[in-house]
Tab-separated table of C-alpha atoms in Angstrom:
chain	number	residue	atom	x	y	z
A	112	LYS	CA	5.526	3.607	10.763
A	113	SER	CA	7.303	5.956	13.263
A	114	LEU	CA	9.140	2.707	14.749
A	115	GLU	CA	10.484	1.816	11.449
A	116	ILE	CA	11.706	5.030	11.028
A	117	PHE	CA	13.259	5.441	14.079
A	118	GLY	CA	14.705	2.131	14.247
A	119	GLY	CA	16.376	2.730	10.517
A	120	LYS	CA	17.788	5.827	11.717
A	121	LEU	CA	19.205	4.635	14.938
A	122	ARG	CA	20.827	1.260	13.000
A	123	ILE	CA	22.117	3.567	9.835
A	124	GLY	CA	23.782	6.437	12.298
A	125	ARG	CA	25.363	3.423	14.724
A	126	ALA	CA	26.709	1.752	11.098
A	127	VAL	CA	27.835	5.570	10.106
A	128	ARG	CA	29.928	5.746	13.464
A	129	ALA	CA	30.933	2.315	13.600
A	130	ILE	CA	32.596	2.130	10.009
A	131	GLY	CA	34.035	5.688	10.412
A	132	ALA	CA	36.616	4.519	12.730
A	133	ALA	CA	37.471	2.015	9.809
A	134	ALA	CA	40.323	2.006	7.932
A	135	THR	CA	40.019	-1.659	5.773
A	136	LEU	CA	36.888	-3.662	4.184
A	137	LYS	CA	38.171	-6.116	6.896
A	138	GLN	CA	37.416	-3.720	10.014
A	139	ALA	CA	34.618	-2.054	9.067
A	140	SER	CA	32.607	-5.903	8.258
A	141	HIS	CA	34.139	-6.464	11.908
A	142	ALA	CA	32.920	-3.356	13.335
A	143	LEU	CA	29.244	-4.271	11.758
A	144	ASP	CA	29.211	-7.876	12.308
A	145	ARG	CA	26.694	-8.461	14.507
A	146	SER	CA	24.229	-6.112	14.037
A	147	GLY	CA	21.826	-5.754	11.309
A	148	GLY	CA	19.958	-3.987	8.983
A	149	PRO	CA	20.908	-1.774	5.964
A	150	GLY	CA	24.745	-0.848	6.866
A	151	ALA	CA	25.759	-4.806	7.317
A	152	LEU	CA	24.049	-5.382	4.598
A	153	LEU	CA	25.906	-2.803	2.384
A	154	VAL	CA	29.167	-4.242	3.968
A	155	ARG	CA	28.503	-8.198	3.688
A	156	ALA	CA	26.989	-6.820	-0.109
A	157	ALA	CA	30.478	-5.068	-0.623
A	158	GLU	CA	32.191	-8.893	0.450
A	159	GLU	CA	30.972	-10.302	-1.792
A	160	GLU	CA	31.374	-8.573	-4.521
A	161	ALA	CA	35.082	-7.956	-3.767
A	162	VAL	CA	35.124	-12.185	-3.425
A	163	LEU	CA	33.834	-12.671	-6.875
A	164	SER	CA	36.119	-9.348	-8.810
A	165	ALA	CA	39.237	-10.793	-6.693
A	166	GLY	CA	40.904	-12.683	-10.645
A	167	ALA	CA	39.430	-9.683	-12.188
A	168	LEU	CA	41.577	-7.393	-9.860
A	169	ASP	CA	44.308	-8.663	-10.614
A	170	HIS	CA	44.084	-7.155	-14.476
A	171	ALA	CA	41.867	-5.137	-14.005
A	172	GLY	CA	42.318	-2.739	-10.930
A	173	GLY	CA	40.584	-1.589	-8.705
A	174	ASP	CA	37.986	0.558	-10.734
A	175	GLY	CA	35.373	-1.674	-12.057
A	176	LEU	CA	35.377	-3.036	-8.289
A	177	LYS	CA	34.493	0.242	-7.549
A	178	GLU	CA	31.840	0.419	-9.989
A	179	ARG	CA	30.736	-3.334	-9.179
A	180	VAL	CA	29.967	-2.548	-5.875
A	181	SER	CA	28.760	0.884	-5.488
A	182	SER	CA	26.063	-0.867	-8.177
A	183	ARG	CA	25.085	-2.918	-5.403
A	184	LEU	CA	24.693	-0.730	-2.900
A	185	SER	CA	22.412	1.583	-4.629
A	186	ARG	CA	20.253	-1.273	-5.518
A	187	ILE	CA	20.529	-1.473	-1.445
A	188	GLU	CA	19.473	1.639	-0.891
A	189	ALA	CA	16.980	1.950	-3.495
A	190	ALA	CA	15.457	-1.251	-1.789
A	191	ALA	CA	15.397	0.208	2.027
A	192	ALA	CA	13.583	3.668	0.847
A	193	ARG	CA	10.971	1.438	-0.870
A	194	ARG	CA	10.394	-0.925	1.727
A	195	MET	CA	10.512	1.735	4.379
A	196	SER	CA	8.054	3.836	2.313
A	197	ARG	CA	5.389	0.811	2.391
A	198	GLY	CA	1.715	1.971	3.479
A	199	THR	CA	2.459	5.502	2.879
A	200	GLY	CA	0.514	5.206	0.033
A	201	VAL	CA	-3.060	4.939	1.819
A	202	LEU	CA	-1.765	8.586	3.635
A	203	ALA	CA	-1.347	10.426	0.367
A	204	THR	CA	-4.529	9.037	-0.963
A	205	ILE	CA	-6.982	9.350	1.987
A	206	GLY	CA	-5.627	12.636	2.280
A	207	SER	CA	-6.089	13.509	-1.360
A	208	THR	CA	-9.647	12.155	-1.708
A	209	ALA	CA	-11.435	12.414	1.547
A	210	PRO	CA	-12.110	16.290	1.087
A	211	PHE	CA	-13.947	15.151	-1.967
A	212	VAL	CA	-15.415	12.631	-0.508
A	213	GLY	CA	-16.901	15.023	2.248
A	214	LEU	CA	-18.007	17.444	-0.382
A	215	PHE	CA	-19.928	15.236	-1.991
A	216	GLY	CA	-21.469	14.336	1.044
A	217	THR	CA	-22.221	17.760	1.797
A	218	VAL	CA	-24.034	18.447	-1.940
A	219	TRP	CA	-26.053	15.669	-1.619
A	220	GLY	CA	-27.125	16.589	1.952
A	221	ILE	CA	-28.334	19.770	0.608
A	222	MET	CA	-30.147	18.685	-2.294
A	223	HIS	CA	-31.997	16.351	-0.214
A	224	ALA	CA	-32.976	19.997	2.172
A	225	PHE	CA	-33.966	21.229	-0.467
A	226	THR	CA	-35.979	18.425	-1.284
A	227	GLY	CA	-37.346	18.885	1.435
A	228	LEU	CA	-37.913	22.074	1.220
A	229	ALA	CA	-39.819	22.477	-1.675
A	230	SER	CA	-42.916	20.791	0.120
A	231	LEU	CA	-43.026	23.208	2.409
A	232	GLN	CA	-44.993	26.027	2.261
A	233	GLN	CA	-43.428	29.197	4.267
A	234	VAL	CA	-39.362	28.202	4.164
A	235	THR	CA	-37.571	30.424	6.893
A	236	LEU	CA	-34.058	30.373	8.225
A	237	ALA	CA	-35.369	27.631	10.951
A	238	THR	CA	-36.479	25.220	8.192
A	239	VAL	CA	-33.753	25.629	6.230
A	240	ALA	CA	-30.390	25.802	8.958
A	241	PRO	CA	-31.098	22.352	10.367
A	242	GLY	CA	-30.817	20.335	6.936
A	243	ILE	CA	-27.786	22.355	5.816
A	244	ALA	CA	-26.050	22.130	9.019
A	245	GLU	CA	-26.558	18.219	8.197
A	246	ALA	CA	-25.074	18.233	5.524
A	247	LEU	CA	-21.863	20.363	6.141
A	248	VAL	CA	-21.135	17.077	8.570
A	249	ALA	CA	-19.783	15.768	5.923
A	250	THR	CA	-17.342	18.036	4.841
A	251	ALA	CA	-16.059	18.794	8.562
A	252	ILE	CA	-15.828	14.301	8.625
A	253	GLY	CA	-13.289	14.488	5.442
A	254	LEU	CA	-11.669	17.087	6.440
A	255	PHE	CA	-11.233	15.288	9.800
A	256	ALA	CA	-9.622	12.785	8.338
A	257	ALA	CA	-7.999	14.112	5.742
A	258	ILE	CA	-5.832	16.353	7.505
A	259	PRO	CA	-4.690	14.172	9.543
A	260	ALA	CA	-4.055	11.806	6.702
A	261	VAL	CA	-1.492	14.517	5.038
A	262	VAL	CA	-0.088	15.511	7.992
A	263	ALA	CA	1.079	12.094	8.660
A	264	TYR	CA	2.649	11.649	4.894
A	265	ASN	CA	5.003	14.360	5.219
A	266	ARG	CA	6.103	14.072	8.510
A	267	PHE	CA	6.828	10.116	7.222
A	268	ALA	CA	7.825	11.305	4.165
A	269	ARG	CA	10.216	13.729	5.327
A	270	GLU	CA	11.641	11.216	7.911
A	271	ILE	CA	11.976	8.349	4.981
A	272	ASP	CA	14.346	11.476	2.686
A	273	ARG	CA	16.480	12.026	6.354
A	274	VAL	CA	17.266	8.018	6.310
A	275	ALA	CA	18.029	7.429	2.612
A	276	ILE	CA	20.636	11.170	2.941
A	277	MET	CA	22.144	8.921	6.278
A	278	LEU	CA	22.033	5.582	4.045
A	279	GLU	CA	24.517	7.882	1.615
A	280	THR	CA	26.236	8.897	3.470
A	281	PHE	CA	27.174	5.354	4.908
A	282	ILE	CA	27.831	4.577	1.278
A	283	GLU	CA	30.159	7.347	0.750
A	284	GLU	CA	31.868	6.715	4.012
A	285	PHE	CA	32.598	2.902	3.264
A	286	SER	CA	33.552	4.465	-0.587
A	287	ASN	CA	36.182	5.770	1.151
A	288	ILE	CA	37.064	2.634	2.589
A	289	LEU	CA	36.798	0.551	-0.077
A	290	GLN	CA	38.746	3.281	-2.462
A	291	ARG	CA	41.760	2.851	-0.122
A	292	ASN	CA	41.621	-1.432	0.401
A	293	THR	CA	41.628	-1.603	-3.948
A	294	ALA	CA	44.342	1.372	-3.508
A	295	GLN	CA	46.358	-0.712	-0.930
A	296	GLY	CA	45.560	-4.028	-2.667
A	297	HIS	CA	43.720	-5.343	0.721
């Protein structure tokens, strides 16, 4: 997941820099022609929409095109975020349920220890401690599983949010190019 997010950030960063210098849709397309990732996908979607809307531009102007392109770009952005978020739900589930599983193991172990102690005539700390210590191991194991899962989930969620912000920046830059194109009639 870390490699996937890192790769996504690199591709989007390159795409933002590539279109930063582009003045027209054609220049943006040329700059991202060989690159993969969401940036190239966004530009291709805008080009397709521009081709499909060519007849309507003569009658309605560029406002409809901007709205249709914006809608397509938003769907692509949402799909990219969903793709990157895939698999993080498992971490969230582990992080939220593991402490309870550990607690259940602790309660079960303490009940088992007390049941064993019931048959003894004289109960001392030396006879109680091993059973309770064994039961507490379950809590430790639950926390040992939960803490790294929660940390990893939060880290991935934060990085995915950063990638989404980068995509939004790309879309804003690209929308500026599209707006210039429709204003100039390209």
